[in-house]
Amino acid sequence: MPTATWQRLDPGRRERITRAAMAEFGRHGYSAGSLNTVARTAGVAKGSLFQYFEGKLDFFQYVAETAAQGVRDALAPWLGTIPDGTGYHDFFCGGVLAWVDYFGDHPLERGVIAATHLEVDPDVRTAVHAPARRLYSAEVTSLARQAVQRGDFRPGADPETFAALVSVLLPHLAVAPFEPGFEGPVPLYGLSRDELRSRALALASGLYGGFGPVPEAPKPYAP
C-alpha cells in the first residue's frame, strides 16, 4: 500500500503519477511496464516512486485498485438495492450499458482492466484481481440474491452462478468494443455507440435469460 510519504504528497502530483502509471501499465502491462517511463511522464525522479510505494507490484496494485474504485463510484446507481418498481432484468441491463459507456469514455481505466486480466505472471494476476473481486463480486452477488428474494429469478436459480458469469462478461465488455484483437462470436469492435449498446444489451439479456424471464420490451434502468 502507499507509504505515508505518498499520502502527504500534493494531490495534483499524486494524480499525475497515477495517471502516468495507468497509461504505461495499460499499454504494456505490469511485466513490460517501465517505471522509468512513468517517472519521466509524471515529471518525477524514478527513485521517488520507491519513496511512495514498496515496489513495482505494490505500485501496480494501487493503480489497479484506484481504477477499480473509479468504476465502482461511476456504477454506484446500479449497486446496493434494486429500486422499487424496477425489475432486475432492466436494472441489470442498465448497469451493463453504463459499464460499457464508462469504459468507452475512460481509456486509461480500460487499459488497466486489460492489463490486470492479461498479465502473464500468475502471482501478479492474483494480487491485482483481489481489489476487483472485493469491489464487484460481493455487489453483484448481493443483487442476484435480492433478485431471488423478489422473485425476479426462477425458483432454484443460483445467484453465485449468475455473479460468476457476470464476472466473465464485464471484463470482455470493458475492452473488446474499444481495442482490436479481442473479437468473440459477437462482433463488438468498431461499432457506433448505438450499435454497441444494442449488442451489449443482447449479451446481457442472453445471460440473464438463464436465470429469469426476459421482458418482451426491456427498458434498461437509468437513474
PDB file of C-alpha atoms in Angstrom:
ATOM      1  CA  MET A   1       0.000   0.000   0.000  1.00  0.00           C
ATOM      2  CA  PRO A   2       1.129   3.621  -0.444  1.00  0.00           C
ATOM      3  CA  THR A   3       3.555   4.984   2.131  1.00  0.00           C
ATOM      4  CA  ALA A   4       2.925   7.943   4.411  1.00  0.00           C
ATOM      5  CA  THR A   5       5.132   9.995   2.067  1.00  0.00           C
ATOM      6  CA  TRP A   6       2.668   9.341  -0.759  1.00  0.00           C
ATOM      7  CA  GLN A   7      -0.244  10.352   1.435  1.00  0.00           C
ATOM      8  CA  ARG A   8       1.450  13.662   2.245  1.00  0.00           C
ATOM      9  CA  LEU A   9       2.189  14.401  -1.396  1.00  0.00           C
ATOM     10  CA  ASP A  10       0.437  17.255  -3.174  1.00  0.00           C
ATOM     11  CA  PRO A  11      -2.839  15.876  -4.653  1.00  0.00           C
ATOM     12  CA  GLY A  12      -2.007  17.202  -8.109  1.00  0.00           C
ATOM     13  CA  ARG A  13       1.343  15.411  -8.064  1.00  0.00           C
ATOM     14  CA  ARG A  14      -0.308  12.171  -6.920  1.00  0.00           C
ATOM     15  CA  GLU A  15      -2.801  12.477  -9.759  1.00  0.00           C
ATOM     16  CA  ARG A  16      -0.057  12.996 -12.373  1.00  0.00           C
ATOM     17  CA  ILE A  17       1.851   9.948 -11.176  1.00  0.00           C
ATOM     18  CA  THR A  18      -1.251   7.778 -11.012  1.00  0.00           C
ATOM     19  CA  ARG A  19      -2.408   8.759 -14.494  1.00  0.00           C
ATOM     20  CA  ALA A  20       1.075   8.234 -15.923  1.00  0.00           C
ATOM     21  CA  ALA A  21       1.146   4.761 -14.364  1.00  0.00           C
ATOM     22  CA  MET A  22      -2.301   3.938 -15.734  1.00  0.00           C
ATOM     23  CA  ALA A  23      -1.146   4.911 -19.219  1.00  0.00           C
ATOM     24  CA  GLU A  24       2.082   2.884 -19.037  1.00  0.00           C
ATOM     25  CA  PHE A  25       0.683  -0.242 -17.394  1.00  0.00           C
ATOM     26  CA  GLY A  26      -2.431  -0.065 -19.536  1.00  0.00           C
ATOM     27  CA  ARG A  27      -0.337  -0.027 -22.709  1.00  0.00           C
ATOM     28  CA  HIS A  28       2.383  -2.524 -21.750  1.00  0.00           C
ATOM     29  CA  GLY A  29       1.046  -4.455 -18.759  1.00  0.00           C
ATOM     30  CA  TYR A  30       2.803  -4.957 -15.454  1.00  0.00           C
ATOM     31  CA  SER A  31       5.659  -7.130 -16.623  1.00  0.00           C
ATOM     32  CA  ALA A  32       6.709  -4.892 -19.533  1.00  0.00           C
ATOM     33  CA  GLY A  33       5.599  -1.603 -17.992  1.00  0.00           C
ATOM     34  CA  SER A  34       8.504   0.760 -17.340  1.00  0.00           C
ATOM     35  CA  LEU A  35       8.838   2.762 -14.141  1.00  0.00           C
ATOM     36  CA  ASN A  36      11.347   4.942 -15.987  1.00  0.00           C
ATOM     37  CA  THR A  37       8.584   5.895 -18.417  1.00  0.00           C
ATOM     38  CA  VAL A  38       6.112   6.515 -15.590  1.00  0.00           C
ATOM     39  CA  ALA A  39       8.579   8.793 -13.801  1.00  0.00           C
ATOM     40  CA  ARG A  40       9.516  10.671 -16.981  1.00  0.00           C
ATOM     41  CA  THR A  41       5.870  11.187 -17.980  1.00  0.00           C
ATOM     42  CA  ALA A  42       4.899  12.351 -14.493  1.00  0.00           C
ATOM     43  CA  GLY A  43       7.966  14.621 -14.191  1.00  0.00           C
ATOM     44  CA  VAL A  44       9.437  12.960 -11.112  1.00  0.00           C
ATOM     45  CA  ALA A  45      12.632  11.072 -10.334  1.00  0.00           C
ATOM     46  CA  LYS A  46      12.337   7.299 -10.580  1.00  0.00           C
ATOM     47  CA  GLY A  47      13.761   6.981  -7.078  1.00  0.00           C
ATOM     48  CA  SER A  48      10.820   8.978  -5.755  1.00  0.00           C
ATOM     49  CA  LEU A  49       8.469   6.161  -6.726  1.00  0.00           C
ATOM     50  CA  PHE A  50      10.189   3.897  -4.200  1.00  0.00           C
ATOM     51  CA  GLN A  51       9.566   6.502  -1.516  1.00  0.00           C
ATOM     52  CA  TYR A  52       5.864   6.289  -2.312  1.00  0.00           C
ATOM     53  CA  PHE A  53       5.460   2.503  -2.725  1.00  0.00           C
ATOM     54  CA  GLU A  54       7.267  -0.598  -1.516  1.00  0.00           C
ATOM     55  CA  GLY A  55       7.998  -1.748  -5.059  1.00  0.00           C
ATOM     56  CA  LYS A  56       6.658  -2.116  -8.567  1.00  0.00           C
ATOM     57  CA  LEU A  57       3.987  -4.672  -7.624  1.00  0.00           C
ATOM     58  CA  ASP A  58       2.763  -2.522  -4.746  1.00  0.00           C
ATOM     59  CA  PHE A  59       2.519   0.401  -7.173  1.00  0.00           C
ATOM     60  CA  PHE A  60       0.641  -1.689  -9.743  1.00  0.00           C
ATOM     61  CA  GLN A  61      -1.781  -2.937  -7.088  1.00  0.00           C
ATOM     62  CA  TYR A  62      -2.501   0.642  -6.093  1.00  0.00           C
ATOM     63  CA  VAL A  63      -3.127   1.628  -9.719  1.00  0.00           C
ATOM     64  CA  ALA A  64      -5.455  -1.366 -10.241  1.00  0.00           C
ATOM     65  CA  GLU A  65      -7.367  -0.611  -7.058  1.00  0.00           C
ATOM     66  CA  THR A  66      -7.678   3.074  -7.960  1.00  0.00           C
ATOM     67  CA  ALA A  67      -9.093   2.157 -11.373  1.00  0.00           C
ATOM     68  CA  ALA A  68     -11.488  -0.360  -9.807  1.00  0.00           C
ATOM     69  CA  GLN A  69     -12.709   2.205  -7.284  1.00  0.00           C
ATOM     70  CA  GLY A  70     -13.343   4.725 -10.056  1.00  0.00           C
ATOM     71  CA  VAL A  71     -15.514   2.216 -11.877  1.00  0.00           C
ATOM     72  CA  ARG A  72     -17.358   1.342  -8.686  1.00  0.00           C
ATOM     73  CA  ASP A  73     -18.082   5.015  -7.982  1.00  0.00           C
ATOM     74  CA  ALA A  74     -19.400   5.534 -11.512  1.00  0.00           C
ATOM     75  CA  LEU A  75     -21.619   2.448 -11.274  1.00  0.00           C
ATOM     76  CA  ALA A  76     -22.937   3.299  -7.805  1.00  0.00           C
ATOM     77  CA  PRO A  77     -26.544   3.908  -9.006  1.00  0.00           C
ATOM     78  CA  TRP A  78     -26.681   0.253 -10.125  1.00  0.00           C
ATOM     79  CA  LEU A  79     -25.308  -1.170  -6.874  1.00  0.00           C
ATOM     80  CA  GLY A  80     -26.762  -1.577  -3.435  1.00  0.00           C
ATOM     81  CA  THR A  81     -30.521  -2.049  -3.694  1.00  0.00           C
ATOM     82  CA  ILE A  82     -32.801  -2.701  -6.666  1.00  0.00           C
ATOM     83  CA  PRO A  83     -35.225   0.260  -6.840  1.00  0.00           C
ATOM     84  CA  ASP A  84     -38.888  -0.360  -6.109  1.00  0.00           C
ATOM     85  CA  GLY A  85     -40.942  -0.747  -9.264  1.00  0.00           C
ATOM     86  CA  THR A  86     -37.932  -1.823 -11.368  1.00  0.00           C
ATOM     87  CA  GLY A  87     -37.423  -5.415 -12.480  1.00  0.00           C
ATOM     88  CA  TYR A  88     -33.983  -6.862 -12.013  1.00  0.00           C
ATOM     89  CA  HIS A  89     -33.591  -7.538 -15.744  1.00  0.00           C
ATOM     90  CA  ASP A  90     -33.939  -3.863 -16.611  1.00  0.00           C
ATOM     91  CA  PHE A  91     -31.808  -2.837 -13.616  1.00  0.00           C
ATOM     92  CA  PHE A  92     -29.046  -5.277 -14.572  1.00  0.00           C
ATOM     93  CA  CYS A  93     -29.093  -4.283 -18.242  1.00  0.00           C
ATOM     94  CA  GLY A  94     -28.949  -0.608 -17.336  1.00  0.00           C
ATOM     95  CA  GLY A  95     -25.843  -1.297 -15.279  1.00  0.00           C
ATOM     96  CA  VAL A  96     -24.203  -3.214 -18.121  1.00  0.00           C
ATOM     97  CA  LEU A  97     -24.841  -0.346 -20.550  1.00  0.00           C
ATOM     98  CA  ALA A  98     -23.443   2.145 -18.028  1.00  0.00           C
ATOM     99  CA  TRP A  99     -20.360  -0.084 -17.707  1.00  0.00           C
ATOM    100  CA  VAL A 100     -19.806  -0.076 -21.479  1.00  0.00           C
ATOM    101  CA  ASP A 101     -20.323   3.689 -21.679  1.00  0.00           C
ATOM    102  CA  TYR A 102     -17.859   4.266 -18.836  1.00  0.00           C
ATOM    103  CA  PHE A 103     -15.036   2.351 -20.470  1.00  0.00           C
ATOM    104  CA  GLY A 104     -15.706   3.999 -23.799  1.00  0.00           C
ATOM    105  CA  ASP A 105     -15.109   7.351 -22.107  1.00  0.00           C
ATOM    106  CA  HIS A 106     -12.181   6.283 -19.877  1.00  0.00           C
ATOM    107  CA  PRO A 107      -9.363   4.758 -21.949  1.00  0.00           C
ATOM    108  CA  LEU A 108      -6.799   4.800 -19.121  1.00  0.00           C
ATOM    109  CA  GLU A 109      -9.032   2.792 -16.798  1.00  0.00           C
ATOM    110  CA  ARG A 110      -9.853   0.481 -19.723  1.00  0.00           C
ATOM    111  CA  GLY A 111      -6.167  -0.172 -20.229  1.00  0.00           C
ATOM    112  CA  VAL A 112      -5.685  -1.055 -16.570  1.00  0.00           C
ATOM    113  CA  ILE A 113      -8.578  -3.540 -16.715  1.00  0.00           C
ATOM    114  CA  ALA A 114      -6.993  -5.164 -19.762  1.00  0.00           C
ATOM    115  CA  ALA A 115      -3.585  -5.236 -18.092  1.00  0.00           C
ATOM    116  CA  THR A 116      -4.875  -6.963 -14.982  1.00  0.00           C
ATOM    117  CA  HIS A 117      -6.720  -9.668 -16.916  1.00  0.00           C
ATOM    118  CA  LEU A 118      -3.966 -10.324 -19.460  1.00  0.00           C
ATOM    119  CA  GLU A 119      -0.991 -10.288 -17.068  1.00  0.00           C
ATOM    120  CA  VAL A 120       1.191 -13.343 -17.726  1.00  0.00           C
ATOM    121  CA  ASP A 121       2.620 -13.681 -14.203  1.00  0.00           C
ATOM    122  CA  PRO A 122       0.050 -15.665 -12.162  1.00  0.00           C
ATOM    123  CA  ASP A 123       1.228 -14.237  -8.832  1.00  0.00           C
ATOM    124  CA  VAL A 124       0.815 -10.685 -10.099  1.00  0.00           C
ATOM    125  CA  ARG A 125      -2.517 -11.512 -11.703  1.00  0.00           C
ATOM    126  CA  THR A 126      -3.809 -12.955  -8.435  1.00  0.00           C
ATOM    127  CA  ALA A 127      -2.628  -9.942  -6.447  1.00  0.00           C
ATOM    128  CA  VAL A 128      -4.244  -7.328  -8.661  1.00  0.00           C
ATOM    129  CA  HIS A 129      -7.521  -9.210  -9.130  1.00  0.00           C
ATOM    130  CA  ALA A 130      -8.218  -9.065  -5.405  1.00  0.00           C
ATOM    131  CA  PRO A 131      -9.416  -5.407  -5.370  1.00  0.00           C
ATOM    132  CA  ALA A 132     -11.807  -6.028  -8.245  1.00  0.00           C
ATOM    133  CA  ARG A 133     -13.211  -9.118  -6.559  1.00  0.00           C
ATOM    134  CA  ARG A 134     -13.813  -7.176  -3.371  1.00  0.00           C
ATOM    135  CA  LEU A 135     -15.479  -4.276  -5.162  1.00  0.00           C
ATOM    136  CA  TYR A 136     -17.548  -6.148  -7.746  1.00  0.00           C
ATOM    137  CA  SER A 137     -18.191  -9.773  -6.842  1.00  0.00           C
ATOM    138  CA  ALA A 138     -19.851  -9.111  -3.495  1.00  0.00           C
ATOM    139  CA  GLU A 139     -22.019  -6.371  -5.030  1.00  0.00           C
ATOM    140  CA  VAL A 140     -23.210  -8.485  -7.973  1.00  0.00           C
ATOM    141  CA  THR A 141     -23.877 -11.499  -5.750  1.00  0.00           C
ATOM    142  CA  SER A 142     -25.873  -9.362  -3.320  1.00  0.00           C
ATOM    143  CA  LEU A 143     -28.029  -8.009  -6.147  1.00  0.00           C
ATOM    144  CA  ALA A 144     -28.597 -11.513  -7.509  1.00  0.00           C
ATOM    145  CA  ARG A 145     -29.703 -12.667  -4.073  1.00  0.00           C
ATOM    146  CA  GLN A 146     -32.153  -9.768  -3.988  1.00  0.00           C
ATOM    147  CA  ALA A 147     -33.468 -10.943  -7.356  1.00  0.00           C
ATOM    148  CA  VAL A 148     -34.098 -14.399  -5.890  1.00  0.00           C
ATOM    149  CA  GLN A 149     -35.906 -12.927  -2.875  1.00  0.00           C
ATOM    150  CA  ARG A 150     -38.022 -10.639  -5.068  1.00  0.00           C
ATOM    151  CA  GLY A 151     -38.986 -13.431  -7.448  1.00  0.00           C
ATOM    152  CA  ASP A 152     -37.184 -11.904 -10.454  1.00  0.00           C
ATOM    153  CA  PHE A 153     -35.193 -15.128 -10.891  1.00  0.00           C
ATOM    154  CA  ARG A 154     -36.715 -18.536 -11.457  1.00  0.00           C
ATOM    155  CA  PRO A 155     -37.038 -20.815  -8.419  1.00  0.00           C
ATOM    156  CA  GLY A 156     -33.772 -22.601  -7.837  1.00  0.00           C
ATOM    157  CA  ALA A 157     -31.657 -20.062  -9.762  1.00  0.00           C
ATOM    158  CA  ASP A 158     -28.230 -19.779  -8.165  1.00  0.00           C
ATOM    159  CA  PRO A 159     -27.109 -16.180  -7.505  1.00  0.00           C
ATOM    160  CA  GLU A 160     -23.451 -17.207  -7.168  1.00  0.00           C
ATOM    161  CA  THR A 161     -23.507 -18.791 -10.631  1.00  0.00           C
ATOM    162  CA  PHE A 162     -25.078 -15.641 -12.047  1.00  0.00           C
ATOM    163  CA  ALA A 163     -22.383 -13.494 -10.425  1.00  0.00           C
ATOM    164  CA  ALA A 164     -19.642 -15.773 -11.777  1.00  0.00           C
ATOM    165  CA  LEU A 165     -20.926 -15.420 -15.346  1.00  0.00           C
ATOM    166  CA  VAL A 166     -21.260 -11.654 -14.962  1.00  0.00           C
ATOM    167  CA  SER A 167     -17.618 -11.550 -13.836  1.00  0.00           C
ATOM    168  CA  VAL A 168     -16.677 -13.090 -17.197  1.00  0.00           C
ATOM    169  CA  LEU A 169     -18.908 -10.847 -19.313  1.00  0.00           C
ATOM    170  CA  LEU A 170     -17.988  -7.478 -17.801  1.00  0.00           C
ATOM    171  CA  PRO A 171     -14.202  -7.519 -18.434  1.00  0.00           C
ATOM    172  CA  HIS A 172     -14.911  -8.541 -22.037  1.00  0.00           C
ATOM    173  CA  LEU A 173     -17.325  -5.630 -22.465  1.00  0.00           C
ATOM    174  CA  ALA A 174     -14.797  -3.257 -20.898  1.00  0.00           C
ATOM    175  CA  VAL A 175     -12.164  -3.954 -23.554  1.00  0.00           C
ATOM    176  CA  ALA A 176     -13.433  -5.773 -26.659  1.00  0.00           C
ATOM    177  CA  PRO A 177     -15.558  -2.917 -28.056  1.00  0.00           C
ATOM    178  CA  PHE A 178     -12.631  -0.474 -27.997  1.00  0.00           C
ATOM    179  CA  GLU A 179      -9.431  -2.435 -28.638  1.00  0.00           C
ATOM    180  CA  PRO A 180      -8.625  -4.662 -31.636  1.00  0.00           C
ATOM    181  CA  GLY A 181      -7.795  -8.313 -31.131  1.00  0.00           C
ATOM    182  CA  PHE A 182     -10.484  -9.234 -28.597  1.00  0.00           C
ATOM    183  CA  GLU A 183     -13.172 -10.344 -31.020  1.00  0.00           C
ATOM    184  CA  GLY A 184     -15.564 -13.094 -29.997  1.00  0.00           C
ATOM    185  CA  PRO A 185     -18.564 -14.681 -31.710  1.00  0.00           C
ATOM    186  CA  VAL A 186     -20.493 -11.408 -31.291  1.00  0.00           C
ATOM    187  CA  PRO A 187     -18.528  -8.590 -33.011  1.00  0.00           C
ATOM    188  CA  LEU A 188     -18.183  -5.505 -30.826  1.00  0.00           C
ATOM    189  CA  TYR A 189     -15.171  -3.584 -32.106  1.00  0.00           C
ATOM    190  CA  GLY A 190     -15.620  -0.532 -34.314  1.00  0.00           C
ATOM    191  CA  LEU A 191     -19.372  -0.200 -33.845  1.00  0.00           C
ATOM    192  CA  SER A 192     -21.277   3.029 -33.426  1.00  0.00           C
ATOM    193  CA  ARG A 193     -22.407   3.800 -29.897  1.00  0.00           C
ATOM    194  CA  ASP A 194     -25.985   2.766 -30.640  1.00  0.00           C
ATOM    195  CA  GLU A 195     -24.907  -0.481 -32.303  1.00  0.00           C
ATOM    196  CA  LEU A 196     -22.595  -1.293 -29.419  1.00  0.00           C
ATOM    197  CA  ARG A 197     -25.279  -0.649 -26.822  1.00  0.00           C
ATOM    198  CA  SER A 198     -27.698  -2.852 -28.760  1.00  0.00           C
ATOM    199  CA  ARG A 199     -25.264  -5.774 -28.822  1.00  0.00           C
ATOM    200  CA  ALA A 200     -24.248  -5.295 -25.203  1.00  0.00           C
ATOM    201  CA  LEU A 201     -27.927  -5.344 -24.267  1.00  0.00           C
ATOM    202  CA  ALA A 202     -28.396  -8.568 -26.248  1.00  0.00           C
ATOM    203  CA  LEU A 203     -25.478 -10.192 -24.420  1.00  0.00           C
ATOM    204  CA  ALA A 204     -26.729  -9.041 -21.019  1.00  0.00           C
ATOM    205  CA  SER A 205     -30.269 -10.257 -21.738  1.00  0.00           C
ATOM    206  CA  GLY A 206     -28.919 -13.550 -23.042  1.00  0.00           C
ATOM    207  CA  LEU A 207     -27.011 -14.139 -19.820  1.00  0.00           C
ATOM    208  CA  TYR A 208     -29.958 -13.060 -17.703  1.00  0.00           C
ATOM    209  CA  GLY A 209     -32.297 -15.391 -19.606  1.00  0.00           C
ATOM    210  CA  GLY A 210     -30.650 -18.394 -17.984  1.00  0.00           C
ATOM    211  CA  PHE A 211     -31.871 -17.224 -14.598  1.00  0.00           C
ATOM    212  CA  GLY A 212     -35.105 -15.306 -15.062  1.00  0.00           C
ATOM    213  CA  PRO A 213     -37.676 -14.250 -17.669  1.00  0.00           C
ATOM    214  CA  VAL A 214     -36.661 -11.525 -20.117  1.00  0.00           C
ATOM    215  CA  PRO A 215     -39.321  -8.821 -20.726  1.00  0.00           C
ATOM    216  CA  GLU A 216     -40.665  -8.547 -24.267  1.00  0.00           C
ATOM    217  CA  ALA A 217     -39.927  -4.812 -24.285  1.00  0.00           C
ATOM    218  CA  PRO A 218     -36.995  -4.256 -21.912  1.00  0.00           C
ATOM    219  CA  LYS A 219     -36.329  -0.745 -20.634  1.00  0.00           C
ATOM    220  CA  PRO A 220     -32.839  -0.596 -19.128  1.00  0.00           C
ATOM    221  CA  TYR A 221     -32.831   1.314 -15.868  1.00  0.00           C
ATOM    222  CA  ALA A 222     -31.266   4.764 -15.856  1.00  0.00           C
ATOM    223  CA  PRO A 223     -31.269   6.862 -12.646  1.00  0.00           C
TER     224      PRO A 223
END
